[in-house]
Coordinates of N, CA and C in Angstrom, one line a residue:
Chain A
M1 N 11.1 19.3 -11.5 CA 10.2 18.1 -11.7 C 9.1 18.1 -10.7
S2 N 7.8 18.2 -11.1 CA 6.8 18.2 -10.1 C 6.4 16.8 -9.8
I3 N 5.9 16.6 -8.5 CA 5.6 15.3 -8.0 C 4.0 15.2 -8.0
T4 N 3.5 14.1 -8.5 CA 2.0 13.9 -8.5 C 1.7 13.4 -7.0
E5 N 1.2 14.3 -6.2 CA 1.0 14.0 -4.8 C -0.3 13.4 -4.5
K6 N -1.3 13.8 -5.3 CA -2.7 13.3 -5.0 C -3.4 13.1 -6.3
Y7 N -4.4 12.2 -6.3 CA -5.4 12.0 -7.4 C -6.8 12.2 -6.8
S8 N -7.6 13.0 -7.4 CA -8.9 13.3 -6.9 C -9.9 12.5 -7.7
G9 N -11.1 12.2 -7.1 CA -12.2 11.6 -7.8 C -11.9 10.2 -8.3
V10 N -11.1 9.4 -7.6 CA -10.7 8.1 -8.1 C -11.6 7.0 -7.4
E11 N -11.6 5.8 -8.0 CA -12.2 4.7 -7.4 C -11.1 3.8 -6.9
L12 N -11.0 3.6 -5.6 CA -9.9 2.9 -4.9 C -10.3 1.5 -4.5
T13 N -9.5 0.5 -4.9 CA -9.7 -0.9 -4.5 C -9.1 -1.0 -3.1
T14 N -9.9 -1.5 -2.1 CA -9.4 -1.5 -0.8 C -8.4 -2.7 -0.5
A15 N -8.6 -3.8 -1.1 CA -7.6 -4.9 -0.9 C -6.3 -4.6 -1.7
G16 N -5.2 -4.8 -1.1 CA -3.9 -4.5 -1.8 C -3.4 -5.6 -2.7
N17 N -2.3 -5.4 -3.3 CA -1.5 -6.4 -4.1 C -0.2 -6.6 -3.4
V18 N 0.1 -7.8 -3.1 CA 1.4 -8.1 -2.3 C 2.3 -8.9 -3.2
Y19 N 3.5 -8.4 -3.5 CA 4.4 -9.1 -4.4 C 5.7 -9.4 -3.6
F20 N 6.4 -10.5 -4.0 CA 7.7 -10.8 -3.4 C 7.6 -10.8 -1.9
D21 N 6.6 -11.5 -1.3 CA 6.5 -11.6 0.1 C 6.4 -10.3 0.8
G22 N 5.8 -9.3 0.1 CA 5.6 -8.0 0.7 C 6.7 -7.0 0.5
K23 N 7.7 -7.4 -0.3 CA 8.7 -6.4 -0.6 C 8.1 -5.3 -1.5
C24 N 7.0 -5.6 -2.1 CA 6.3 -4.6 -2.9 C 4.8 -4.7 -2.6
V25 N 4.2 -3.6 -2.2 CA 2.7 -3.6 -1.8 C 2.1 -2.5 -2.6
S26 N 1.0 -2.7 -3.3 CA 0.3 -1.7 -4.0 C -1.2 -1.7 -3.9
H27 N -1.8 -0.7 -4.3 CA -3.3 -0.6 -4.3 C -3.7 -0.1 -5.7
D28 N -4.7 -0.7 -6.3 CA -5.2 -0.3 -7.6 C -6.2 0.8 -7.4
F29 N -6.3 1.7 -8.4 CA -7.4 2.7 -8.5 C -7.7 3.0 -9.9
V30 N -8.8 3.6 -10.1 CA -9.3 4.0 -11.5 C -9.5 5.5 -11.4
T31 N -8.9 6.2 -12.3 CA -9.0 7.7 -12.3 C -10.4 8.1 -12.7
A32 N -10.7 9.4 -12.4 CA -12.0 9.9 -12.8 C -12.3 9.7 -14.2
D33 N -11.3 9.7 -15.1 CA -11.6 9.5 -16.5 C -11.4 8.0 -16.9
G34 N -11.5 7.1 -15.9 CA -11.5 5.7 -16.2 C -10.2 5.0 -16.5
V35 N -9.1 5.5 -16.1 CA -7.8 4.9 -16.4 C -7.3 4.1 -15.2
H36 N -6.9 2.9 -15.4 CA -6.4 2.0 -14.3 C -5.0 2.4 -14.0
K37 N -4.7 2.6 -12.7 CA -3.3 2.9 -12.2 C -3.2 2.2 -10.9
S38 N -2.0 2.2 -10.3 CA -1.8 1.8 -9.0 C -0.8 2.7 -8.3
V39 N -0.9 2.7 -6.9 CA 0.1 3.3 -6.1 C 0.8 2.2 -5.3
G40 N 2.1 2.4 -5.1 CA 2.7 1.3 -4.4 C 4.0 1.7 -3.7
V41 N 4.6 0.8 -3.0 CA 5.8 1.0 -2.3 C 6.7 -0.2 -2.5
V42 N 8.0 0.0 -2.9 CA 8.9 -1.1 -3.0 C 9.9 -0.9 -1.8
L43 N 10.0 -1.8 -0.9 CA 10.9 -1.8 0.2 C 12.3 -2.0 -0.2
P44 N 13.3 -1.7 0.6 CA 14.7 -2.0 0.2 C 14.9 -3.5 -0.2
A45 N 15.2 -3.7 -1.5 CA 15.3 -5.0 -2.0 C 15.8 -4.9 -3.5
K46 N 16.2 -6.1 -4.0 CA 16.5 -6.1 -5.4 C 15.5 -7.1 -6.1
L47 N 14.7 -6.6 -7.0 CA 13.6 -7.4 -7.5 C 13.6 -7.3 -9.0
T48 N 12.9 -8.3 -9.6 CA 12.7 -8.2 -11.1 C 11.2 -8.3 -11.4
F49 N 10.7 -7.3 -12.1 CA 9.3 -7.3 -12.5 C 9.1 -7.6 -14.0
G50 N 8.1 -8.3 -14.3 CA 7.7 -8.4 -15.8 C 6.6 -7.6 -16.1
T51 N 6.4 -7.2 -17.4 CA 5.3 -6.4 -17.8 C 4.6 -7.2 -19.0
S52 N 3.2 -7.1 -18.9 CA 2.5 -7.6 -20.1 C 2.1 -6.4 -21.0
K53 N 1.6 -5.4 -20.3 CA 1.3 -4.1 -21.0 C 2.4 -3.2 -20.8
P54 N 2.5 -2.1 -21.6 CA 3.5 -1.1 -21.3 C 3.2 -0.4 -20.0
E55 N 4.2 0.0 -19.3 CA 4.0 0.6 -18.0 C 4.9 1.8 -17.9
V56 N 4.5 2.8 -17.0 CA 5.4 3.9 -16.7 C 5.4 3.9 -15.2
M57 N 6.6 3.9 -14.6 CA 6.7 4.0 -13.1 C 7.2 5.4 -12.8
E58 N 6.3 6.0 -12.0 CA 6.6 7.4 -11.6 C 6.9 7.5 -10.1
C59 N 8.1 8.0 -9.8 CA 8.5 8.1 -8.4 C 7.9 9.3 -7.7
V60 N 7.3 9.0 -6.6 CA 6.7 10.1 -5.8 C 7.4 10.4 -4.5
A61 N 8.3 9.4 -4.1 CA 9.1 9.6 -2.8 C 10.1 8.5 -2.8
G62 N 11.2 8.8 -2.1 CA 12.3 7.8 -2.1 C 13.0 7.7 -3.4
G63 N 13.4 6.5 -3.8 CA 14.1 6.4 -5.1 C 14.5 5.0 -5.4
C64 N 15.0 4.8 -6.6 CA 15.5 3.4 -6.9 C 16.5 3.5 -8.0
R65 N 17.2 2.4 -8.3 CA 18.0 2.2 -9.5 C 17.2 1.1 -10.3
Y66 N 17.2 1.2 -11.6 CA 16.5 0.2 -12.4 C 17.4 -0.1 -13.7
L67 N 17.1 -1.3 -14.1 CA 17.8 -1.8 -15.3 C 16.7 -2.4 -16.2
L68 N 16.4 -1.7 -17.3 CA 15.4 -2.3 -18.2 C 15.9 -3.6 -18.8
K69 N 15.0 -4.5 -19.1 CA 15.3 -5.8 -19.7 C 16.1 -5.5 -21.0
G70 N 17.2 -6.1 -21.2 CA 18.0 -5.9 -22.4 C 18.9 -4.8 -22.4
A71 N 18.8 -3.9 -21.4 CA 19.6 -2.7 -21.3 C 20.9 -3.1 -20.6
S72 N 21.9 -2.3 -20.7 CA 23.2 -2.7 -20.1 C 23.6 -1.7 -19.0
E73 N 22.8 -0.6 -18.9 CA 23.1 0.5 -17.9 C 22.0 0.7 -16.9
W74 N 22.4 0.6 -15.6 CA 21.5 0.9 -14.6 C 21.3 2.4 -14.6
K75 N 20.0 2.9 -14.3 CA 19.7 4.3 -14.2 C 19.0 4.5 -12.8
T76 N 19.0 5.8 -12.4 CA 18.3 6.1 -11.2 C 17.0 6.8 -11.5
C77 N 16.1 6.7 -10.5 CA 14.8 7.3 -10.6 C 14.5 8.0 -9.3
S78 N 14.3 9.3 -9.3 CA 14.1 10.1 -8.0 C 12.7 10.7 -8.1
P79 N 12.3 11.3 -7.0 CA 10.9 11.9 -6.9 C 10.7 12.9 -8.1
G80 N 9.6 12.7 -8.8 CA 9.2 13.6 -9.9 C 9.7 13.0 -11.2
E81 N 10.5 11.9 -11.2 CA 11.0 11.3 -12.4 C 10.2 10.0 -12.7
M82 N 10.3 9.6 -13.9 CA 9.6 8.3 -14.3 C 10.4 7.6 -15.3
F83 N 10.1 6.3 -15.5 CA 10.7 5.5 -16.5 C 9.7 4.6 -17.1
S84 N 9.9 4.3 -18.4 CA 8.9 3.5 -19.2 C 9.4 2.1 -19.4
I85 N 8.5 1.2 -19.3 CA 8.9 -0.2 -19.6 C 8.0 -0.7 -20.8
P86 N 8.5 -1.3 -21.8 CA 7.7 -1.7 -22.9 C 6.8 -2.9 -22.5
E87 N 5.8 -3.2 -23.3 CA 5.0 -4.4 -23.0 C 5.8 -5.7 -23.2
N88 N 5.3 -6.7 -22.6 CA 6.0 -8.0 -22.7 C 7.5 -7.9 -22.4
S89 N 7.9 -7.2 -21.5 CA 9.3 -6.9 -21.1 C 9.4 -7.0 -19.6
G90 N 10.3 -6.2 -19.1 CA 10.5 -6.2 -17.6 C 11.6 -5.3 -17.2
F91 N 11.9 -5.3 -15.9 CA 13.0 -4.5 -15.4 C 13.4 -5.0 -14.0
D92 N 14.7 -4.8 -13.8 CA 15.2 -5.1 -12.4 C 15.2 -3.7 -11.7
I93 N 14.9 -3.8 -10.4 CA 14.8 -2.6 -9.6 C 15.6 -2.9 -8.3
E94 N 16.4 -1.9 -7.9 CA 17.1 -2.0 -6.7 C 16.8 -0.8 -5.8
V95 N 16.3 -1.1 -4.6 CA 15.9 0.0 -3.7 C 16.9 -0.2 -2.5
A96 N 17.6 0.9 -2.2 CA 18.6 0.8 -1.1 C 18.0 1.1 0.3
D97 N 18.0 2.3 0.7 CA 17.7 2.6 2.0 C 16.2 3.0 2.2
E98 N 15.9 4.1 1.5 CA 14.5 4.6 1.7 C 13.6 3.9 0.7
P99 N 12.4 3.5 1.1 CA 11.5 2.8 0.2 C 11.2 3.7 -1.1
F100 N 10.9 3.0 -2.1 CA 10.5 3.6 -3.4 C 9.0 3.7 -3.5
H101 N 8.5 4.9 -3.4 CA 7.0 5.1 -3.5 C 6.7 5.5 -5.0
Y102 N 5.7 4.8 -5.5 CA 5.5 5.0 -7.0 C 4.0 5.1 -7.3
I103 N 3.8 5.6 -8.5 CA 2.5 5.4 -9.2 C 2.8 4.6 -10.5
C104 N 2.1 3.6 -10.7 CA 2.3 2.8 -11.9 C 1.2 3.1 -12.9
H105 N 1.6 3.6 -14.1 CA 0.6 3.9 -15.2 C 0.7 2.8 -16.2
Y106 N -0.5 2.2 -16.5 CA -0.6 1.1 -17.4 C -1.0 1.5 -18.8
G107 N -0.6 0.7 -19.8 CA -1.1 0.8 -21.1 C -0.5 2.0 -21.9
Chain B
M1 N -21.5 -11.1 6.3 CA -20.8 -9.9 6.5 C -20.3 -9.4 5.1
S2 N -20.7 -8.1 4.7 CA -20.2 -7.7 3.4 C -18.9 -7.0 3.5
I3 N -18.1 -7.1 2.5 CA -16.7 -6.5 2.4 C -16.8 -5.2 1.6
T4 N -16.2 -4.2 2.2 CA -16.1 -2.9 1.4 C -14.9 -3.1 0.4
E5 N -15.3 -3.3 -0.8 CA -14.3 -3.6 -1.8 C -13.7 -2.4 -2.5
K6 N -14.5 -1.4 -2.6 CA -14.1 -0.2 -3.3 C -14.7 1.1 -2.7
Y7 N -13.9 2.2 -2.9 CA -14.5 3.5 -2.5 C -14.4 4.4 -3.8
S8 N -15.5 5.0 -4.1 CA -15.5 5.9 -5.3 C -15.4 7.4 -4.9
G9 N -14.9 8.1 -5.8 CA -14.8 9.6 -5.7 C -13.9 10.0 -4.6
V10 N -12.8 9.3 -4.3 CA -11.9 9.7 -3.2 C -10.7 10.4 -3.7
E11 N -10.1 11.2 -2.8 CA -8.8 11.8 -3.1 C -7.7 10.9 -2.5
L12 N -6.8 10.4 -3.3 CA -5.8 9.4 -2.9 C -4.4 10.1 -2.8
T13 N -3.8 9.9 -1.7 CA -2.4 10.4 -1.6 C -1.5 9.3 -2.2
T14 N -0.6 9.7 -3.1 CA 0.2 8.7 -3.8 C 1.4 8.2 -3.0
A15 N 2.0 9.0 -2.2 CA 3.0 8.4 -1.3 C 2.4 7.6 -0.2
G16 N 3.1 6.5 0.1 CA 2.5 5.6 1.1 C 3.1 5.9 2.5
N17 N 2.6 5.2 3.5 CA 3.1 5.2 4.8 C 3.7 3.8 5.1
V18 N 4.9 3.8 5.6 CA 5.6 2.6 5.9 C 5.9 2.5 7.3
Y19 N 5.4 1.4 8.0 CA 5.6 1.2 9.4 C 6.4 -0.1 9.6
F20 N 7.2 -0.1 10.7 CA 7.9 -1.3 11.1 C 8.6 -1.9 10.0
D21 N 9.5 -1.0 9.3 CA 10.3 -1.5 8.2 C 9.5 -2.2 7.2
G22 N 8.3 -1.8 6.9 CA 7.5 -2.3 5.8 C 6.6 -3.5 6.2
K23 N 6.6 -3.8 7.4 CA 5.7 -4.9 7.8 C 4.2 -4.4 7.7
C24 N 4.1 -3.1 7.6 CA 2.8 -2.5 7.4 C 3.0 -1.3 6.4
V25 N 2.2 -1.4 5.3 CA 2.3 -0.3 4.3 C 0.8 0.2 4.1
S26 N 0.6 1.5 4.1 CA -0.7 2.0 3.8 C -0.7 3.2 3.0
H27 N -1.9 3.5 2.4 CA -2.0 4.8 1.7 C -3.3 5.5 2.2
D28 N -3.1 6.8 2.4 CA -4.2 7.7 2.9 C -5.1 8.1 1.8
F29 N -6.4 8.2 2.1 CA -7.3 8.8 1.1 C -8.4 9.6 1.9
V30 N -9.1 10.5 1.2 CA -10.2 11.2 1.8 C -11.4 10.9 1.0
T31 N -12.5 10.5 1.6 CA -13.7 10.1 0.9 C -14.4 11.3 0.3
A32 N -15.4 11.0 -0.6 CA -16.1 12.0 -1.3 C -16.7 13.0 -0.3
D33 N -17.1 12.5 0.9 CA -17.7 13.4 1.9 C -16.7 13.9 2.9
G34 N -15.4 13.9 2.6 CA -14.3 14.6 3.3 C -13.8 13.8 4.5
V35 N -13.9 12.5 4.6 CA -13.5 11.8 5.8 C -12.1 11.1 5.5
H36 N -11.2 11.3 6.3 CA -9.8 10.7 6.2 C -9.9 9.2 6.6
K37 N -9.4 8.4 5.7 CA -9.2 6.9 6.0 C -7.9 6.5 5.3
S38 N -7.6 5.2 5.6 CA -6.4 4.7 4.9 C -6.7 3.2 4.5
V39 N -6.0 2.7 3.5 CA -6.1 1.3 3.1 C -4.7 0.8 3.3
G40 N -4.5 -0.4 3.8 CA -3.2 -0.9 4.1 C -3.1 -2.4 4.2
V41 N -1.9 -2.8 4.3 CA -1.6 -4.3 4.4 C -0.6 -4.5 5.5
V42 N -1.0 -5.5 6.4 CA 0.0 -5.9 7.4 C 0.5 -7.3 7.0
L43 N 1.8 -7.4 6.8 CA 2.4 -8.6 6.4 C 2.5 -9.6 7.6
P44 N 2.8 -10.9 7.4 CA 2.9 -11.8 8.6 C 3.9 -11.2 9.6
A45 N 3.4 -10.9 10.8 CA 4.3 -10.3 11.8 C 3.4 -10.2 13.1
K46 N 4.1 -9.8 14.1 CA 3.5 -9.5 15.4 C 3.9 -8.1 15.8
L47 N 2.9 -7.2 15.7 CA 3.2 -5.7 15.9 C 2.3 -5.1 17.0
T48 N 2.8 -4.0 17.4 CA 1.9 -3.2 18.4 C 1.7 -1.8 17.8
F49 N 0.5 -1.4 17.7 CA 0.2 -0.1 17.2 C -0.4 0.8 18.3
G50 N -0.1 2.1 18.3 CA -0.7 3.0 19.2 C -1.8 3.8 18.5
T51 N -2.7 4.3 19.2 CA -3.7 5.2 18.6 C -3.8 6.6 19.4
S52 N -3.9 7.6 18.6 CA -4.2 8.9 19.3 C -5.7 9.2 19.2
K53 N -6.2 9.0 18.0 CA -7.7 9.2 17.8 C -8.3 7.8 17.8
P54 N -9.6 7.7 18.1 CA -10.3 6.4 18.0 C -10.1 5.8 16.5
E55 N -10.0 4.6 16.4 CA -9.8 4.0 15.1 C -10.7 2.7 15.0
V56 N -11.1 2.4 13.7 CA -11.8 1.2 13.5 C -11.0 0.5 12.3
M57 N -10.6 -0.7 12.6 CA -9.9 -1.5 11.6 C -10.9 -2.5 10.9
E58 N -11.0 -2.3 9.7 CA -12.0 -3.2 8.9 C -11.2 -4.1 8.0
C59 N -11.4 -5.4 8.2 CA -10.7 -6.4 7.3 C -11.4 -6.5 6.0
V60 N -10.6 -6.5 4.9 CA -11.1 -6.7 3.6 C -10.6 -7.9 2.9
A61 N -9.5 -8.5 3.4 CA -8.9 -9.7 2.9 C -7.9 -10.2 3.9
G62 N -7.7 -11.5 3.9 CA -6.7 -12.1 4.9 C -7.3 -12.1 6.2
G63 N -6.6 -11.9 7.2 CA -7.1 -11.9 8.6 C -6.0 -11.7 9.6
C64 N -6.4 -11.5 10.9 CA -5.5 -11.4 11.9 C -6.1 -11.8 13.3
R65 N -5.2 -11.8 14.3 CA -5.6 -11.9 15.7 C -5.2 -10.6 16.3
Y66 N -6.0 -10.1 17.2 CA -5.6 -8.8 17.9 C -5.9 -8.8 19.4
L67 N -5.2 -8.0 20.1 CA -5.4 -7.9 21.5 C -5.4 -6.4 21.8
L68 N -6.6 -6.0 22.2 CA -6.7 -4.5 22.6 C -5.9 -4.3 23.8
K69 N -5.3 -3.1 23.9 CA -4.6 -2.7 25.1 C -5.4 -2.8 26.3
G70 N -4.9 -3.5 27.3 CA -5.7 -3.7 28.6 C -6.6 -4.9 28.5
A71 N -6.8 -5.5 27.4 CA -7.7 -6.7 27.3 C -6.8 -7.9 27.6
S72 N -7.5 -9.0 27.9 CA -6.8 -10.2 28.3 C -7.0 -11.3 27.2
E73 N -7.9 -11.0 26.3 CA -8.3 -12.1 25.3 C -8.0 -11.7 23.9
W74 N -7.2 -12.5 23.2 CA -7.0 -12.3 21.8 C -8.3 -12.6 21.0
K75 N -8.5 -11.8 20.0 CA -9.7 -12.1 19.2 C -9.3 -12.2 17.7
T76 N -10.1 -12.7 16.9 CA -9.8 -12.8 15.4 C -10.6 -11.8 14.6
C77 N -10.0 -11.4 13.5 CA -10.7 -10.5 12.6 C -10.6 -11.0 11.2
S78 N -11.7 -11.3 10.6 CA -11.7 -11.9 9.2 C -12.4 -10.9 8.2
P79 N -12.3 -11.2 6.9 CA -12.9 -10.3 5.9 C -14.4 -10.0 6.2
G80 N -14.7 -8.7 6.2 CA -16.0 -8.2 6.5 C -16.2 -7.9 8.0
E81 N -15.2 -8.3 8.8 CA -15.3 -7.9 10.2 C -14.5 -6.7 10.6
M82 N -14.7 -6.1 11.7 CA -13.9 -5.0 12.1 C -13.8 -4.9 13.6
F83 N -12.8 -4.2 14.1 CA -12.7 -4.0 15.5 C -12.3 -2.5 15.8
S84 N -12.8 -2.0 17.0 CA -12.6 -0.6 17.3 C -11.5 -0.5 18.4
I85 N -10.7 0.5 18.3 CA -9.7 0.9 19.2 C -9.9 2.3 19.8
P86 N -10.0 2.4 21.1 CA -10.3 3.8 21.6 C -9.1 4.7 21.3
E87 N -9.3 6.0 21.5 CA -8.3 7.0 21.4 C -7.2 6.8 22.5
N88 N -6.0 7.3 22.2 CA -4.9 7.2 23.2 C -4.8 5.8 23.8
S89 N -4.9 4.8 22.9 CA -4.8 3.4 23.4 C -3.9 2.7 22.4
G90 N -4.2 1.4 22.1 CA -3.4 0.7 21.1 C -3.9 -0.8 21.1
F91 N -3.2 -1.5 20.3 CA -3.5 -2.9 20.1 C -2.3 -3.7 19.6
D92 N -2.2 -5.0 20.0 CA -1.3 -5.9 19.4 C -2.0 -6.6 18.3
I93 N -1.2 -6.9 17.2 CA -1.8 -7.6 16.1 C -0.9 -8.7 15.6
E94 N -1.4 -9.8 15.3 CA -0.6 -11.0 14.9 C -1.2 -11.4 13.6
V95 N -0.4 -11.4 12.5 CA -0.8 -11.8 11.2 C 0.1 -13.1 10.9
A96 N -0.6 -14.2 10.6 CA 0.1 -15.4 10.5 C 0.6 -15.7 9.0
D97 N -0.2 -16.2 8.2 CA 0.2 -16.6 6.9 C -0.2 -15.6 5.8
E98 N -1.5 -15.4 5.6 CA -1.9 -14.5 4.6 C -1.9 -13.0 5.1
P99 N -1.4 -12.1 4.4 CA -1.4 -10.7 4.9 C -2.8 -10.2 5.2
F100 N -2.9 -9.3 6.2 CA -4.1 -8.7 6.6 C -4.3 -7.4 5.8
H101 N -5.4 -7.4 5.0 CA -5.7 -6.2 4.2 C -6.8 -5.4 4.9
Y102 N -6.6 -4.1 5.1 CA -7.6 -3.4 6.0 C -7.9 -2.0 5.4
I103 N -9.0 -1.5 5.9 CA -9.3 -0.1 5.8 C -9.2 0.4 7.3
C104 N -8.6 1.5 7.5 CA -8.6 2.1 8.8 C -9.5 3.4 8.8
H105 N -10.4 3.4 9.6 CA -11.4 4.5 9.8 C -10.9 5.3 11.0
Y106 N -10.7 6.6 10.9 CA -10.2 7.4 12.0 C -11.4 8.2 12.6
G107 N -11.2 8.5 13.9 CA -12.1 9.5 14.5 C -13.5 8.9 14.9

């Protein structure tokens, strides 16, 4: 599994997004071909995220366990792996020791 | 004071940097003209950073108080403002309520 380590030619928003009192911090960017994404870090915690649009969470470092809304089985996500969340849905995420570094793909 | 809200044409590193158990999270990028910078967030905390190279911390949202190494007076830094730290030095930073969103300029 290859890890997406860098994006070139992006427009980066300098102010970050802070969720759950900082347990998750991310920065938005727009790719060279105009697609909105974000890079972020989830610190050790157990959180629940909601989605309005479909999202794909791609792990670039660290790892997590996640439980998609309505699912009954927790799964793991390691560097190079990703998981999809439908629109108007959500997921629980559990980060244990090492923070979960991710790219969020929207739409 | 104008705020640097976006950078275009940058190369963004997807994995973040996590300092002080997540009290500070940042992402590195290289500008279109090849200069290394980072964008980051300092959560409410009192931290001490060291510098090897000279740095300029530019506030893009939130704010902080800072005390340069060897200085006797705390100063404030608000959106659009910045402060310089010499090489091989450091600074104390105190973030109260709203996280401090910054760009770090190196060298």
